[in-house]
Amino acid sequence: MINEATTYGVYEFGDNTQLCCVTRACPPLSAAQVRVKVLSTSVNPIEIKTRQGLGYVAAQKDADAFLPLGYDLYGEVVEVFASHSQFQVGQHVIGMVGFASNPGTYSDYITANEAELLAVSVQENDAVSGLCLAGLTAKQALDKFTDTERPLYILAPTGGVGHLAIQLAQLQGRKVVAVSTRPEHSLLAELKVTAISYDDFYQRQQQCDLLDLIGGDIALQCLTALSPGSHLVTIPTVTKEKVCEQAMAGGVTAEGMLVAANLDDLKYLYQAYQAGKISINVSHYFAMADIALAHSCMENAEHVGKVIIKA
């Protein structure tokens, strides 16, 4: 029986130097819960924003409380509540765990609800944790678009969500255009996607679908290229209201999206991954003890695709 876990998070909001670890007693399992040994997790923008004190999760933190971080999980079940559990000790699982109010996968052990987990092959590698939050975000954002005959432009296409969204849209048979600060990047060439610069996009005026993964001033400027009748889905929550308001003023259908745990979606993603129809590009691996370096890597835009943390 696992009695305690070492988890990384923050007591105080700020830069990556605020990240620290604490060792805490594991809570007793309840019905439909399992204990999982974390094999890998990954860094997502929401964890950086939370660490900085931004967003809903940060706002719920009590002043002196420790706030654990991390949502992505690839791990091995080490304890189940009862014999009727749908999982067995020794099974490997993936999932987006605790989203959004109960993060904590930056840890060596995590208590997870069975409804959040999908059993996977024991032969998986650490990269598969990067499929969870980013893959679910990409799939659920694409599901918002209804006219698959229109061209789909994706902002920030070399990030974790972006490179998966390209591949998922290609599986739908969509015409995909990546809008990037680095349109000549080798990843975009490997994905066989048309890539243009932001300046090129600004010069266009057309009715299309736009998946905004960057938000802020760049997203606002991109709106000038959208003709009335276009459809925008914006992911960054901090600028969602402003971007959607301006888009709708120009006759564009606009909506934000918050990812949700969904086993059917996760199963679809994993089956596509297993079949070789989508891949997870990992540019950096870090040990859990180097979580601050992993955050720095993403904040400084040194990564391409996913940043994976090995427990």
Coordinates of C-alpha atoms in Angstrom, one line a residue, residues 9-15 18-19 44-61 67-71 99-101 103 106 237-238 295 299:
G9 CA 3.3 22.7 -7.1
V10 CA 3.4 26.2 -5.5
Y11 CA 2.8 27.9 -2.3
E12 CA 3.3 31.3 -3.8
F13 CA 2.5 32.4 -7.4
G14 CA 5.3 33.7 -9.6
D15 CA 8.1 32.5 -11.9
Q18 CA 8.3 29.1 -7.0
L19 CA 7.9 25.5 -8.0
N44 CA 0.6 22.5 -20.6
P45 CA 0.1 26.3 -20.8
I46 CA -2.7 26.2 -18.2
E47 CA -0.2 25.0 -15.6
I48 CA 2.2 27.8 -16.3
K49 CA -0.7 30.3 -16.1
T50 CA -1.8 28.8 -12.8
R51 CA 1.7 28.9 -11.4
Q52 CA 1.7 32.6 -12.3
G53 CA -1.5 33.2 -10.4
L54 CA -3.8 33.5 -13.5
G55 CA -7.1 31.8 -14.1
Y56 CA -9.9 30.1 -12.2
V57 CA -7.8 27.4 -10.5
A58 CA -5.3 30.0 -9.1
A59 CA -8.2 32.1 -7.9
Q60 CA -9.5 29.2 -5.7
K61 CA -6.2 28.9 -3.8
L67 CA -1.4 24.1 -4.9
P68 CA -0.3 21.0 -6.8
L69 CA 0.0 21.2 -10.5
G70 CA -0.3 18.9 -13.6
Y71 CA -3.2 17.1 -15.4
F99 CA -9.3 18.9 -14.5
A100 CA -9.7 21.7 -13.7
S101 CA -10.0 22.2 -10.0
P103 CA -4.5 19.2 -10.5
Y106 CA 3.4 16.4 -11.1
T237 CA -9.4 31.8 -21.7
V238 CA -7.6 35.0 -20.6
H295 CA 8.4 25.3 -17.4
E299 CA 7.7 29.8 -21.4

